PDB file of C-alpha atoms in Angstrom:
ATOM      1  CA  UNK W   1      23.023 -14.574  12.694  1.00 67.00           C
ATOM      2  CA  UNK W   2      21.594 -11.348  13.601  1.00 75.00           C
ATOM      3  CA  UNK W   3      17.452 -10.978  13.484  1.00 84.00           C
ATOM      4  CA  UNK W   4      16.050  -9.527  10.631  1.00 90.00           C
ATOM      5  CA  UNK W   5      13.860  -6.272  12.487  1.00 94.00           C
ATOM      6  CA  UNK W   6       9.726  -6.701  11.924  1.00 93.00           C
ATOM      7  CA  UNK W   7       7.828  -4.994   9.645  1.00 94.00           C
ATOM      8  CA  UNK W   8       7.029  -2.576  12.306  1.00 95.00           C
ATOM      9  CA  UNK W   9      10.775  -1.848  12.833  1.00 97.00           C
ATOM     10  CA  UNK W  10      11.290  -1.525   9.579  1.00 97.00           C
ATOM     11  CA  UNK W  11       9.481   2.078   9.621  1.00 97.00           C
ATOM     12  CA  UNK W  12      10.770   2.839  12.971  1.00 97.00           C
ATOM     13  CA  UNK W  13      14.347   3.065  11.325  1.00 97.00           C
ATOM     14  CA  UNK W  14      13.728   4.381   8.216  1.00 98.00           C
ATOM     15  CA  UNK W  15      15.152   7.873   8.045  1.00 98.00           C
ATOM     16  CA  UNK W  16      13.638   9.310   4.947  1.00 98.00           C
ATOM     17  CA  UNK W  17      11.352   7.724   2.997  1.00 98.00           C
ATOM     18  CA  UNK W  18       9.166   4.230   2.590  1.00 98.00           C
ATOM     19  CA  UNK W  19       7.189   3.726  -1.069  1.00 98.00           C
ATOM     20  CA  UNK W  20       4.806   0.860  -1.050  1.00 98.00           C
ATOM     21  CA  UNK W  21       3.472  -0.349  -4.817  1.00 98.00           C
ATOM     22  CA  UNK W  22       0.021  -2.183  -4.415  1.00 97.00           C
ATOM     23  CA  UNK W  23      -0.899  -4.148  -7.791  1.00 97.00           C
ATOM     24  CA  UNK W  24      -3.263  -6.729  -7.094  1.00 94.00           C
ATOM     25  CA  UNK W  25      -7.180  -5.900  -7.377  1.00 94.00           C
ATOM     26  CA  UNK W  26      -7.898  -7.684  -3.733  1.00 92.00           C
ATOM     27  CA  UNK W  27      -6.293  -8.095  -0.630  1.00 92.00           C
ATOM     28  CA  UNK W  28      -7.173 -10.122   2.449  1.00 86.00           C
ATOM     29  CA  UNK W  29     -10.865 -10.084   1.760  1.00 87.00           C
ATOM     30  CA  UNK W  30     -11.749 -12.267   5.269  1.00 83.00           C
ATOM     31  CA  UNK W  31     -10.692  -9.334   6.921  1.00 87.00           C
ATOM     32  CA  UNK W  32     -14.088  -8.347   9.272  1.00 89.00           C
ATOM     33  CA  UNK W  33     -14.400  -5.059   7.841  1.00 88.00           C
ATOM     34  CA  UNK W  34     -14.094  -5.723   4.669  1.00 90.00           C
ATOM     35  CA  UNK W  35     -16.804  -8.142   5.170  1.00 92.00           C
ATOM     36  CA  UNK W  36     -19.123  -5.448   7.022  1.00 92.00           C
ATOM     37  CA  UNK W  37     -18.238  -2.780   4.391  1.00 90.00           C
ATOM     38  CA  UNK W  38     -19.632  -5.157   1.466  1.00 92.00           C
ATOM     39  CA  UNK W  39     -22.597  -6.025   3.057  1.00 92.00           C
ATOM     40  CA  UNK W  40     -23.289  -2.312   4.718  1.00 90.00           C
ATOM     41  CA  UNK W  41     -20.811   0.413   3.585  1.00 88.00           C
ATOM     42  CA  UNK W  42     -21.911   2.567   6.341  1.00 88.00           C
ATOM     43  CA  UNK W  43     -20.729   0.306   8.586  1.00 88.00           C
ATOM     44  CA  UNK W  44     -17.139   1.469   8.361  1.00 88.00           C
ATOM     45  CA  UNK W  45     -16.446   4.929   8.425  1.00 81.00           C
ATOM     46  CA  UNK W  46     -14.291   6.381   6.249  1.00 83.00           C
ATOM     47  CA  UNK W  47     -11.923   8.457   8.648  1.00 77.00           C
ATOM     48  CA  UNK W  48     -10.618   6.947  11.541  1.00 78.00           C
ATOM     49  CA  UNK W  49      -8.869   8.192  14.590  1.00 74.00           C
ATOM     50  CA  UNK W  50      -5.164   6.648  14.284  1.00 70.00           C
ATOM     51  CA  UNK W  51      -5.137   5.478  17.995  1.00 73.00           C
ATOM     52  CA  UNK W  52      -7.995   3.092  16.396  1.00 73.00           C
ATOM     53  CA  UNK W  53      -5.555   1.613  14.205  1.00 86.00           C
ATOM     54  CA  UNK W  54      -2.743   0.370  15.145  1.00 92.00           C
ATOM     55  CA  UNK W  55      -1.585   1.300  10.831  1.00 93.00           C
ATOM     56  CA  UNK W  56      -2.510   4.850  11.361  1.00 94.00           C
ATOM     57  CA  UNK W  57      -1.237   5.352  14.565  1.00 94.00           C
ATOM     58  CA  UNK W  58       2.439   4.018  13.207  1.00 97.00           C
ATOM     59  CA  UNK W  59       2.096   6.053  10.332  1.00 97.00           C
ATOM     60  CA  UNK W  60       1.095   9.237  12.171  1.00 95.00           C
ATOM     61  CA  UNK W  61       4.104   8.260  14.094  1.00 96.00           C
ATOM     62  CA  UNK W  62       6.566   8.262  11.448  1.00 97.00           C
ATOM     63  CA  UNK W  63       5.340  10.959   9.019  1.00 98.00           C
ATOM     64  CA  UNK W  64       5.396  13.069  12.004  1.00 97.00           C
ATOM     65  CA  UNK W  65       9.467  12.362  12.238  1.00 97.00           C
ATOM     66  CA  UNK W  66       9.280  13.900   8.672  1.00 98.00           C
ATOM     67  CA  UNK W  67       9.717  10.407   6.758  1.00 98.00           C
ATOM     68  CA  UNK W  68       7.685  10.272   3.625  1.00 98.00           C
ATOM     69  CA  UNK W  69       5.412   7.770   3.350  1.00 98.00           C
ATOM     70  CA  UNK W  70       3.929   7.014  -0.777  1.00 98.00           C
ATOM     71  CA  UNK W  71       1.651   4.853  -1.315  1.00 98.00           C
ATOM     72  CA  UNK W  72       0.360   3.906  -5.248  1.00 98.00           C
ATOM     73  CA  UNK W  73      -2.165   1.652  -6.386  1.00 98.00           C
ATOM     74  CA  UNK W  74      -2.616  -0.113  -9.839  1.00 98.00           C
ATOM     75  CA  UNK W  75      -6.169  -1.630 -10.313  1.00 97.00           C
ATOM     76  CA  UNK W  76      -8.134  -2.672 -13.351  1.00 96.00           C
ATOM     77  CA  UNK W  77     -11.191  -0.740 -13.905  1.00 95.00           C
ATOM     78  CA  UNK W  78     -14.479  -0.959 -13.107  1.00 95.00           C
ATOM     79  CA  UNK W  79     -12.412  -1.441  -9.426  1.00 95.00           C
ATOM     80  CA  UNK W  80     -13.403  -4.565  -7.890  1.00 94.00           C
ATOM     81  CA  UNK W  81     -15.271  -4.261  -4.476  1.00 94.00           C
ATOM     82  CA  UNK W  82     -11.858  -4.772  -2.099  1.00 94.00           C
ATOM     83  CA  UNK W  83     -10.546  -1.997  -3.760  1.00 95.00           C
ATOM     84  CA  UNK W  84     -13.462   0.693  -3.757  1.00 94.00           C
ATOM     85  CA  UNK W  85     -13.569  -0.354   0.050  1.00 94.00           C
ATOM     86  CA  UNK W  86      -9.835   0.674   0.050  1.00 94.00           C
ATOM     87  CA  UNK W  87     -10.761   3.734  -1.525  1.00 95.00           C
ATOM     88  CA  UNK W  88     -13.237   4.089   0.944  1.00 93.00           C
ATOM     89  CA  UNK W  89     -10.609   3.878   3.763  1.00 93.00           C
ATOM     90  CA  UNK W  90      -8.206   6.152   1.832  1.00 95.00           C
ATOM     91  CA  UNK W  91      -8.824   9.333   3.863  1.00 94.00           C
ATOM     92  CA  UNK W  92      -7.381   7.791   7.085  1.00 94.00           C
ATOM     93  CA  UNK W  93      -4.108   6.959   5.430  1.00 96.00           C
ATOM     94  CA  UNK W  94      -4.034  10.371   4.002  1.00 96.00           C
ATOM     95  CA  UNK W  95      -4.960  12.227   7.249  1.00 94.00           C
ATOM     96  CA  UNK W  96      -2.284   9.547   9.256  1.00 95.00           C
ATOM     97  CA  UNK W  97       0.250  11.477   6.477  1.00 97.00           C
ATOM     98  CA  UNK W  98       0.437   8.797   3.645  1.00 98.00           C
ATOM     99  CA  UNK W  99       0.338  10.142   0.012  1.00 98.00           C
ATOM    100  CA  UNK W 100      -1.639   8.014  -1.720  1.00 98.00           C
ATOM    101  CA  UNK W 101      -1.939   7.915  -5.578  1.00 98.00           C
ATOM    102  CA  UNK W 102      -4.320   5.587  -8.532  1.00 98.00           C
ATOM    103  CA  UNK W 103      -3.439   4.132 -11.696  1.00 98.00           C
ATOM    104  CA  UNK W 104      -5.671   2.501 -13.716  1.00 97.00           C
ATOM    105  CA  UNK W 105      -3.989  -0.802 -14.791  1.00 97.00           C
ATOM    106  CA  UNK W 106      -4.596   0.115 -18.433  1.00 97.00           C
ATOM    107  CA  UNK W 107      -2.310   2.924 -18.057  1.00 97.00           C
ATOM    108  CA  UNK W 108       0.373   1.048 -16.660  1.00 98.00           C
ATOM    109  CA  UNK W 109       0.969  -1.424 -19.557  1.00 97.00           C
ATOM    110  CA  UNK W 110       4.352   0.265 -20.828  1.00 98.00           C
ATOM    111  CA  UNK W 111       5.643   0.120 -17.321  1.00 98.00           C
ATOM    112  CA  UNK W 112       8.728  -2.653 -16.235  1.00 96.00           C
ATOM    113  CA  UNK W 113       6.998  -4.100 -12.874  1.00 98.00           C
ATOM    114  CA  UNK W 114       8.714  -6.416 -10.715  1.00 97.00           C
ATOM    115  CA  UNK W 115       6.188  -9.545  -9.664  1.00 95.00           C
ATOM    116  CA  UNK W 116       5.167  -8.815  -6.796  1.00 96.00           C
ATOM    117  CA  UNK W 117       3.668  -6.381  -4.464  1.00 96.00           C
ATOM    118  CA  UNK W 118       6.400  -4.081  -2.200  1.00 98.00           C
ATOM    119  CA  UNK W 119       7.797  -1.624   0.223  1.00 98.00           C
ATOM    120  CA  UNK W 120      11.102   0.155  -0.648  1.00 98.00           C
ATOM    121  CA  UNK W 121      12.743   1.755   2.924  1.00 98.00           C
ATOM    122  CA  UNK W 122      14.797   4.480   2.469  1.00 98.00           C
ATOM    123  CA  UNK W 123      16.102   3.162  -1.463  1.00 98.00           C
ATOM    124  CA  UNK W 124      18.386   0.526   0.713  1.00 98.00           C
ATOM    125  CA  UNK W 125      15.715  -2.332   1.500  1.00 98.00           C
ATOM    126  CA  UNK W 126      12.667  -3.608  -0.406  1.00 98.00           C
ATOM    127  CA  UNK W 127      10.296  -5.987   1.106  1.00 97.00           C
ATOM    128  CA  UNK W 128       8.062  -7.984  -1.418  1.00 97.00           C
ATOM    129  CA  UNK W 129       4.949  -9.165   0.128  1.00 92.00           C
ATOM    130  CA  UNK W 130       3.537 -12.685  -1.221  1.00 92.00           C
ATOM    131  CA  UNK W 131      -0.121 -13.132  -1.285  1.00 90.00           C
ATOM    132  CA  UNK W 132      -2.280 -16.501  -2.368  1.00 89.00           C
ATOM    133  CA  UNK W 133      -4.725 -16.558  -5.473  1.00 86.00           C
ATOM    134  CA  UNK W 134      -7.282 -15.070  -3.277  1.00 86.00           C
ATOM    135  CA  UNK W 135      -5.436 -12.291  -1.666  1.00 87.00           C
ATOM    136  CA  UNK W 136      -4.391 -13.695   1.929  1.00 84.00           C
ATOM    137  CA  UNK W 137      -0.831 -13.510   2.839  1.00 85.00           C
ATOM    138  CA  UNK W 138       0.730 -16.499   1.594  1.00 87.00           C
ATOM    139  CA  UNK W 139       1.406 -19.369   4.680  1.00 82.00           C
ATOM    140  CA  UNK W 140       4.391 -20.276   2.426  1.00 81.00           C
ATOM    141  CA  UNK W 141       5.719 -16.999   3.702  1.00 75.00           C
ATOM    142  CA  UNK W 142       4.918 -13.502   3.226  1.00 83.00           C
ATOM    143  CA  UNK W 143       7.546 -11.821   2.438  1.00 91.00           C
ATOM    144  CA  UNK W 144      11.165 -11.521   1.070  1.00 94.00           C
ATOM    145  CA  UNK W 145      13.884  -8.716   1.295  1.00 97.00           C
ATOM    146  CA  UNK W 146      16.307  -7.868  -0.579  1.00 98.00           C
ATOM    147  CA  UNK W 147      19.304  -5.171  -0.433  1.00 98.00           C
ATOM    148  CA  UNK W 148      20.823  -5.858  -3.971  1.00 98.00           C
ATOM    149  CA  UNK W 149      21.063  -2.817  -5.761  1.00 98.00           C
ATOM    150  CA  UNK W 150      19.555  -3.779  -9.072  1.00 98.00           C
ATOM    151  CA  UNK W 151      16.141  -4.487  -7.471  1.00 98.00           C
ATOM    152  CA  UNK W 152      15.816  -1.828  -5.244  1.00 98.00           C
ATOM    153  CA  UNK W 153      16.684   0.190  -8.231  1.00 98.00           C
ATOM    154  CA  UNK W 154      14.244  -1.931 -10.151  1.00 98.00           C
ATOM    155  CA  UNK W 155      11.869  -0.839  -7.189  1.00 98.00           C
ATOM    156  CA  UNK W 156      12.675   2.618  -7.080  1.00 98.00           C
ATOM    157  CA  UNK W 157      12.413   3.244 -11.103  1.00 98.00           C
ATOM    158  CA  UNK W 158       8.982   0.642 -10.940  1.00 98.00           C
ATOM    159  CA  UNK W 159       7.593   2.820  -8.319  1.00 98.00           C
ATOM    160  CA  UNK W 160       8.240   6.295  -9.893  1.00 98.00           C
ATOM    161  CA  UNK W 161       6.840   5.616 -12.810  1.00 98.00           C
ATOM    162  CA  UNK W 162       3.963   4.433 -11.953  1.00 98.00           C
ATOM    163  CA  UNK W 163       3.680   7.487  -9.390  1.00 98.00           C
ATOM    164  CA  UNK W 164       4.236  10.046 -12.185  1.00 98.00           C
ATOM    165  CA  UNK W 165       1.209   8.644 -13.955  1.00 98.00           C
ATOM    166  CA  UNK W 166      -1.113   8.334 -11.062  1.00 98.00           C
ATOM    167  CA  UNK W 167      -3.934  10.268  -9.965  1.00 97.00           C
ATOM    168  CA  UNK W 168      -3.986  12.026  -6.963  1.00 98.00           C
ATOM    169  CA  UNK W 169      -6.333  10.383  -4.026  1.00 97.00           C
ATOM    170  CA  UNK W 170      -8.214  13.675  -3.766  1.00 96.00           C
ATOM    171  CA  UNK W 171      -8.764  13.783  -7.630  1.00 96.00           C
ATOM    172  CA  UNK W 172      -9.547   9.973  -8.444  1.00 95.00           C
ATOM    173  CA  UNK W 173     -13.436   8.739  -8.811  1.00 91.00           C
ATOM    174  CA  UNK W 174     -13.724   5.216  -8.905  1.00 89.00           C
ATOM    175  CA  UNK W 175     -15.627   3.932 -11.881  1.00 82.00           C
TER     176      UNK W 175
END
């Protein structure tokens, strides 16, 4: 049985394009940043150097191989704190060469949306990420993949419609 590659390795191979669809309002909030951010939002700054990250770095890395990365984000409005500290953090992700888009959750009520959060490599692979109740990745496991073509096509027409509604990071205020 051959070894599925890590979720690193996933970008190293992909040739063209990875599209991640975020849709829950909070994500690992025990993460020490987060926590400094909520309690002093200067304490983070908002643009990082990538060789800080070990994210940025990878995505400087692979947008710099000419692989698109998207990333779009539905969130209920007023945004909750986890995700106006995301917003916060947005500039790195755009200056590591991630396109990063908003939609309001309100304006996303029309849309078919598979269940769960995911990454969709090169429209061949999607990787759904599983999180608990309170937005830690799941100790069930974290993930599944899947190659069959009606989800990634469920993916792929999921993720574009949501993207052709979104905002634009540069244009989007948080409320």
């Amino acid at each position: 049985m051959a070894v599925e590659p890590t979720f690193e390795e996933l970008f190293r191979q992909t040739k063209r394009s990875a599209v991640h669809l975020e849709m829950r309002d909070g994500y690992m909030r025990s993460d020490p940043d987060f926590v400094s951010w909520s309690q002093d939002p200067q304490s983070v700054p908002p643009l990082r150097a990538p060789e800080m990250r070990p994210w940025l770095s990878l995505m400087k890395e692979i947008t710099s191989r000419g692989v698109e990365v998207r990333r779009a984000r539905i969130f209920s409005e007023p945004m909750s704190d986890y995700l106006r500290y995301e917003h916060h953090l947005t500039p790195s992700n755009v200056a590591a060469g991630e396109i990063v888009r908003w939609l309001p959750r309100r304006q996303a009520s029309d849309l078919a949306l598979p269940g769960n959060d995911f990454w969709l490599f090169d429209d061949s692979l999607a990787l759904f990420l599983h999180f608990t109740g309170e937005g830690e990745l799941s100790p069930e496991g974290d993930e599944e993949r899947s190659r069959a073509p009606a989800v990634i096509r469920l993916c792929s027409t999921a993720f574009e419609a949501v993207w052709e509604r979104a905002v634009p990071n540069e244009e989007y205020r948080p409320i």
